[in-house]
């Protein structure tokens, strides 16, 4: 493993940071909340000049052909700026699933538009837990994470002999679901005895929304993370893939691993920016004629935060090399972001508690990220279970213990 960044990765970082330098953290660059929840002009510029949405897509579909490391570099910079954009929902969650499961016709029809930023997409999973649906905090087998084949979740049924499908149900907390031109909906089909989870495409970029589709934007703690409730009432959809034998759960799990890497880098970038802003602030703020940052107690607190942030960043880029460790890297980055932003609010004093201050925006990002992608203890627990650290339960008690409770050698 070569830990050094390549010249190309450094160029991606420099170019993106220069472009986002004037971007003030907050929705639509600090302006009132836009209808789409992000600055569309900035999004088109990122797409046109940097090819950001297609950075990790193959060149044959108009992408940049880069890997998880380059995507992590880009997400770290957008995290530093708290950029509100459909990048996460489109490039990190939806596009890899279309690439993995889609037919040649579906890839050709959708991926070039996604890579160019002309079409945005969102992953709609029932159950209200994106991290579970991506295999980061729970087991996907059986579909219990989304209601199984019983009532609840989203149900799918064939719509006659033309190969179409109809969807019925709802999904809450869909990232960028109110504005996406394409919805990837995880739904159950086959009834309870043979229930299986598949992914379906619902196009929403036409002149009229599909019949039976209701999208409601929800108030969210973090205004840079727009969420929506998706309701499907006998809505027409297209199966993602050639037939219903595709392994959607394996694709969701694989996407979850790479998404964890990108999200860990984004959280590490946000934590680093929050720390830098706090250091600058305490260097200027005075108490009793001295800069607050000159007090030894404050220096020690900042030093501890620095170690946390650097460790989280290192873990994120290690996971880019080994995606199997993505869940642990995400847990470490989310924890570093939570601790760093909480300290930032305290060290900013009275203004840190105001909703308009940037310290509070970073704190809100930390809280909403853990609600959407965590919690941290479940990320770590699931990673430990997958690694077999806890063994298997035996009839006589916990694994590794005999009837008398003694540890077996």
XYZ file of C-alpha atoms in Angstrom:
409
model
C 0.000 0.000 0.000
C 1.345 3.420 -1.043
C 0.037 5.978 1.436
C 1.116 8.975 -0.651
C -1.440 10.839 -2.743
C -0.868 10.842 -6.479
C -0.425 14.032 -8.462
C -3.889 13.510 -9.936
C -5.488 13.172 -6.490
C -3.720 16.311 -5.294
C -5.014 18.133 -8.369
C -8.580 17.006 -7.652
C -8.244 18.281 -4.093
C -6.699 21.617 -5.096
C -9.161 22.340 -7.885
C -12.196 21.444 -5.810
C -10.995 23.414 -2.787
C -10.360 26.489 -4.924
C -13.830 26.221 -6.416
C -15.507 25.807 -3.027
C -13.438 28.431 -1.178
C -16.070 31.097 -1.723
C -18.856 28.696 -0.809
C -20.283 29.506 2.598
C -21.449 26.441 4.562
C -25.193 26.093 4.429
C -27.951 25.411 1.912
C -27.468 26.832 -1.567
C -24.238 28.587 -0.601
C -25.697 30.402 2.382
C -28.765 31.763 0.589
C -32.321 30.866 1.648
C -33.249 27.245 1.047
C -33.655 26.621 -2.700
C -36.528 24.497 -4.045
C -34.120 21.680 -4.915
C -32.238 22.049 -1.615
C -28.921 22.920 -3.272
C -27.278 25.470 -5.541
C -28.099 24.147 -9.013
C -25.679 26.551 -10.731
C -22.802 25.317 -8.577
C -23.852 21.695 -9.165
C -23.781 22.155 -12.940
C -20.394 23.822 -12.686
C -19.002 20.937 -10.621
C -20.407 18.547 -13.191
C -19.241 20.437 -16.270
C -15.780 21.559 -15.163
C -14.750 18.713 -12.842
C -16.940 15.797 -13.890
C -17.634 15.183 -10.216
C -20.820 13.050 -10.521
C -19.099 10.609 -12.880
C -15.709 10.547 -11.197
C -15.923 6.838 -10.288
C -17.973 5.680 -13.301
C -16.332 3.865 -16.255
C -15.183 5.980 -19.164
C -17.489 4.129 -21.561
C -20.432 5.780 -19.789
C -18.915 9.251 -19.743
C -17.264 8.881 -16.332
C -13.744 9.495 -15.158
C -12.852 5.863 -14.521
C -11.390 6.629 -11.105
C -11.591 4.562 -7.934
C -12.681 4.889 -4.279
C -9.600 6.927 -3.339
C -10.372 9.714 -5.816
C -14.012 9.728 -4.751
C -12.902 9.966 -1.111
C -10.680 12.951 -1.944
C -13.636 14.715 -3.564
C -16.004 13.914 -0.686
C -13.470 15.140 1.872
C -13.447 18.541 0.178
C -17.248 18.756 -0.106
C -17.415 17.785 3.567
C -15.066 20.630 4.494
C -17.421 23.086 2.792
C -20.613 21.373 4.039
C -21.635 21.389 0.399
C -25.317 20.758 -0.131
C -25.545 18.804 -3.392
C -26.953 15.560 -4.823
C -23.430 14.117 -5.109
C -23.847 11.627 -2.277
C -27.260 10.380 -3.365
C -26.395 10.265 -7.076
C -22.741 9.270 -7.401
C -22.169 7.310 -4.194
C -25.470 5.473 -3.705
C -27.482 5.263 -6.938
C -24.952 5.107 -9.778
C -22.993 2.089 -8.421
C -26.233 0.099 -8.096
C -27.223 0.846 -11.695
C -23.719 -0.114 -12.829
C -23.831 -3.376 -10.859
C -27.364 -4.551 -11.649
C -28.576 -2.687 -14.723
C -28.948 -4.179 -18.166
C -26.852 -2.804 -21.027
C -29.841 -0.727 -22.136
C -30.404 0.688 -18.644
C -26.745 1.567 -18.171
C -26.524 3.235 -21.561
C -29.715 5.194 -20.962
C -28.980 6.363 -17.424
C -25.281 6.429 -16.544
C -24.102 9.055 -19.099
C -26.793 11.466 -17.862
C -25.834 10.802 -14.246
C -22.133 11.274 -15.034
C -22.827 14.603 -16.733
C -24.927 15.887 -13.837
C -27.972 16.233 -16.091
C -29.888 13.630 -14.103
C -29.850 13.179 -10.332
C -30.920 10.043 -8.500
C -31.918 8.931 -5.012
C -32.028 5.574 -3.252
C -35.371 5.011 -1.517
C -35.321 2.220 1.062
C -38.226 1.455 3.389
C -37.734 0.959 7.079
C -36.147 4.342 7.735
C -32.598 3.012 8.070
C -30.223 3.659 5.198
C -27.265 2.172 7.102
C -29.105 -1.135 7.612
C -30.181 -1.252 3.965
C -26.537 -0.888 2.943
C -25.431 -3.680 5.237
C -23.487 -1.386 7.573
C -25.427 -1.921 10.803
C -27.433 -5.083 10.213
C -28.006 -8.235 8.201
C -29.925 -7.827 4.939
C -30.860 -11.503 4.635
C -34.606 -12.086 4.713
C -35.513 -8.443 4.217
C -36.605 -7.878 7.824
C -34.909 -4.449 7.626
C -37.711 -3.325 5.303
C -40.742 -5.172 6.567
C -40.170 -8.452 4.752
C -43.057 -9.739 2.673
C -45.599 -8.734 5.292
C -47.490 -5.459 5.448
C -45.293 -2.410 5.505
C -42.324 -1.289 3.472
C -42.772 -1.189 -0.293
C -44.420 -4.051 -2.168
C -44.012 -4.801 -5.890
C -46.180 -6.856 -8.210
C -45.981 -7.582 -11.944
C -48.213 -5.383 -14.072
C -49.366 -7.806 -16.766
C -47.320 -9.391 -19.512
C -45.351 -6.336 -20.662
C -42.625 -6.775 -18.057
C -43.710 -3.754 -16.055
C -44.185 -3.539 -12.299
C -46.377 -1.630 -9.871
C -45.177 -0.376 -6.493
C -47.180 0.325 -3.357
C -45.860 1.587 -0.027
C -43.659 4.340 1.352
C -40.086 5.149 2.271
C -39.200 7.808 4.815
C -35.991 9.834 5.042
C -34.935 9.513 1.399
C -31.839 11.612 0.810
C -32.561 14.190 -1.942
C -35.718 12.262 -2.726
C -37.822 15.400 -3.302
C -35.715 16.651 -6.241
C -34.144 13.551 -7.825
C -35.067 12.853 -11.413
C -34.698 9.118 -10.862
C -35.698 7.030 -7.860
C -34.168 3.626 -7.086
C -36.739 1.956 -4.877
C -36.056 -1.163 -2.820
C -39.244 -3.230 -2.756
C -40.422 -6.738 -1.860
C -42.040 -9.121 -4.265
C -43.147 -12.716 -4.275
C -45.374 -12.539 -1.187
C -44.381 -13.643 2.296
C -43.428 -17.283 1.496
C -41.058 -16.302 -1.332
C -40.344 -12.708 -0.449
C -37.211 -11.203 -1.950
C -35.930 -7.663 -2.244
C -35.379 -6.112 -5.669
C -34.589 -2.624 -6.934
C -36.904 -0.694 -9.235
C -36.529 2.452 -11.333
C -39.082 5.249 -11.159
C -38.446 8.163 -13.538
C -39.607 11.504 -12.155
C -37.947 13.874 -14.646
C -40.772 13.864 -17.173
C -43.264 16.672 -17.796
C -45.694 14.982 -15.413
C -44.854 12.989 -12.266
C -45.723 9.286 -12.394
C -49.258 8.478 -11.317
C -49.512 7.579 -7.655
C -46.150 9.113 -6.656
C -46.169 11.632 -3.801
C -42.924 13.262 -2.657
C -42.908 15.422 0.452
C -39.851 17.310 1.584
C -39.324 16.987 5.332
C -37.835 19.371 7.823
C -34.402 18.066 8.762
C -31.938 18.928 11.493
C -29.233 19.543 8.897
C -30.406 21.886 6.143
C -27.534 20.669 3.931
C -28.994 17.124 3.958
C -32.467 17.430 2.349
C -34.734 14.488 3.148
C -38.093 13.479 1.726
C -40.900 11.000 2.280
C -41.744 8.963 -0.809
C -45.239 7.499 -1.131
C -46.033 5.051 -3.928
C -49.672 4.268 -4.646
C -49.781 1.692 -7.420
C -46.957 3.528 -9.210
C -45.501 2.201 -12.459
C -41.861 1.114 -12.217
C -39.155 -0.733 -14.126
C -37.132 -3.580 -12.654
C -33.423 -2.789 -12.342
C -31.735 -5.717 -14.038
C -32.580 -8.316 -16.643
C -34.915 -10.369 -14.445
C -35.942 -10.967 -10.842
C -33.048 -13.381 -10.297
C -30.546 -10.543 -9.779
C -28.902 -10.410 -6.353
C -29.947 -6.960 -5.184
C -28.851 -7.595 -1.599
C -25.275 -8.359 -2.643
C -25.219 -5.172 -4.716
C -26.544 -3.128 -1.785
C -23.876 -4.595 0.495
C -21.079 -3.853 -1.988
C -22.381 -0.316 -2.472
C -22.515 0.077 1.298
C -18.816 -0.719 1.635
C -17.729 1.881 -0.918
C -20.278 4.389 0.382
C -18.848 3.997 3.891
C -15.420 4.987 2.556
C -16.779 8.111 0.873
C -18.894 9.063 3.877
C -15.969 8.555 6.261
C -13.835 10.897 4.144
C -16.660 13.448 4.022
C -17.087 13.347 7.818
C -13.322 13.633 8.333
C -13.261 16.668 6.051
C -16.105 18.315 7.942
C -14.371 17.629 11.272
C -11.091 19.091 9.986
C -12.822 22.251 8.782
C -14.701 22.660 12.066
C -11.427 22.322 13.975
C -9.613 24.832 11.760
C -12.384 27.387 12.195
C -12.347 26.862 15.947
C -8.570 27.330 16.151
C -8.870 30.582 14.213
C -11.694 31.794 16.445
C -10.004 31.103 19.805
C -6.880 32.790 18.478
C -8.852 36.008 18.050
C -11.262 35.823 20.983
C -9.892 37.430 24.153
C -10.580 36.858 27.830
C -8.906 38.903 30.576
C -6.662 40.487 27.990
C -5.425 37.161 26.594
C -6.407 35.146 23.544
C -8.548 32.181 24.606
C -6.364 29.919 22.523
C -3.319 30.771 24.634
C -4.705 29.035 27.740
C -3.133 25.642 28.369
C -6.487 23.923 28.963
C -7.766 25.085 25.568
C -4.552 24.013 23.858
C -4.893 20.504 25.285
C -8.505 20.241 24.139
C -7.552 21.341 20.629
C -4.620 18.918 20.549
C -6.930 16.046 21.455
C -9.310 17.040 18.663
C -6.426 17.225 16.200
C -5.428 13.647 16.978
C -9.032 12.472 16.565
C -9.431 14.189 13.207
C -6.123 12.975 11.805
C -6.826 9.423 12.941
C -10.271 9.498 11.326
C -8.782 10.779 8.071
C -6.137 8.047 8.071
C -8.792 5.395 8.687
C -10.905 6.730 5.805
C -8.067 6.523 3.286
C -7.002 3.111 4.536
C -10.582 1.988 3.891
C -10.287 3.334 0.340
C -7.550 0.737 -0.121
C -9.441 -1.944 1.835
C -13.232 -1.299 1.601
C -13.915 -4.175 4.009
C -12.888 -1.804 6.798
C -15.268 0.896 5.587
C -17.768 0.411 8.413
C -15.123 0.882 11.104
C -13.669 3.893 9.307
C -17.130 5.444 9.098
C -17.701 4.851 12.813
C -14.403 6.518 13.694
C -15.074 9.479 11.406
C -18.612 10.029 12.694
C -17.365 9.926 16.280
C -14.560 12.371 15.502
C -17.042 14.707 13.820
C -19.455 14.536 16.757
C -16.784 15.242 19.391
C -15.055 17.950 17.354
C -18.218 19.882 16.544
C -19.466 19.677 20.131
C -16.187 21.180 21.337
C -16.374 23.773 18.563
C -19.775 24.963 19.782
C -18.459 25.239 23.354
C -15.277 27.060 22.387
C -17.222 29.508 20.241
C -19.055 30.583 23.382
C -22.419 32.314 23.113
C -22.471 32.611 19.319
C -21.802 28.891 18.920
C -25.358 28.125 20.009
C -26.989 30.352 17.399
C -28.492 28.639 14.367
C -26.778 31.057 11.976
C -23.232 30.399 13.171
C -21.124 27.994 11.146
C -20.135 26.038 14.265
C -23.767 25.102 14.746
C -24.074 24.054 11.085
C -21.187 21.610 11.521
C -22.716 20.327 14.767
C -26.019 19.721 12.984
C -24.216 17.819 10.225
C -22.617 15.557 12.847
C -25.938 14.841 14.542
C -27.849 14.198 11.323
C -25.109 11.988 9.854
C -25.185 9.706 12.868
C -28.977 9.517 12.738
C -28.909 8.719 9.028
C -25.852 6.450 8.837
C -25.188 5.181 12.346
C -25.259 5.053 15.243
C -21.555 4.568 15.849
C -21.927 1.691 18.307
C -24.032 -0.283 15.811
C -21.500 0.270 13.033
C -18.779 -1.139 15.259
C -20.928 -3.985 16.556
C -21.840 -5.140 13.049
C -18.215 -4.939 11.906
C -17.195 -7.052 14.903
C -19.925 -9.597 14.158
C -18.817 -9.897 10.534
C -15.231 -10.385 11.658
C -16.300 -13.170 14.040
C -14.877 -11.471 17.121
C -17.746 -12.659 19.315
C -17.953 -16.221 17.988
C -21.246 -18.121 17.923
C -23.725 -18.700 20.721
C -23.715 -22.261 22.043
C -26.340 -24.198 23.942
C -24.289 -24.072 27.134
C -23.930 -20.291 27.067
C -21.795 -17.762 25.288
C -19.273 -19.015 22.755
C -16.013 -20.256 24.239
C -17.493 -21.087 27.684
C -18.289 -24.463 29.095
C -21.210 -25.424 31.347
C -19.383 -24.058 34.369
C -18.852 -20.700 32.670
C -15.135 -21.274 32.287
C -13.395 -20.012 29.197
C -12.426 -22.841 26.872
C -8.818 -22.943 25.711
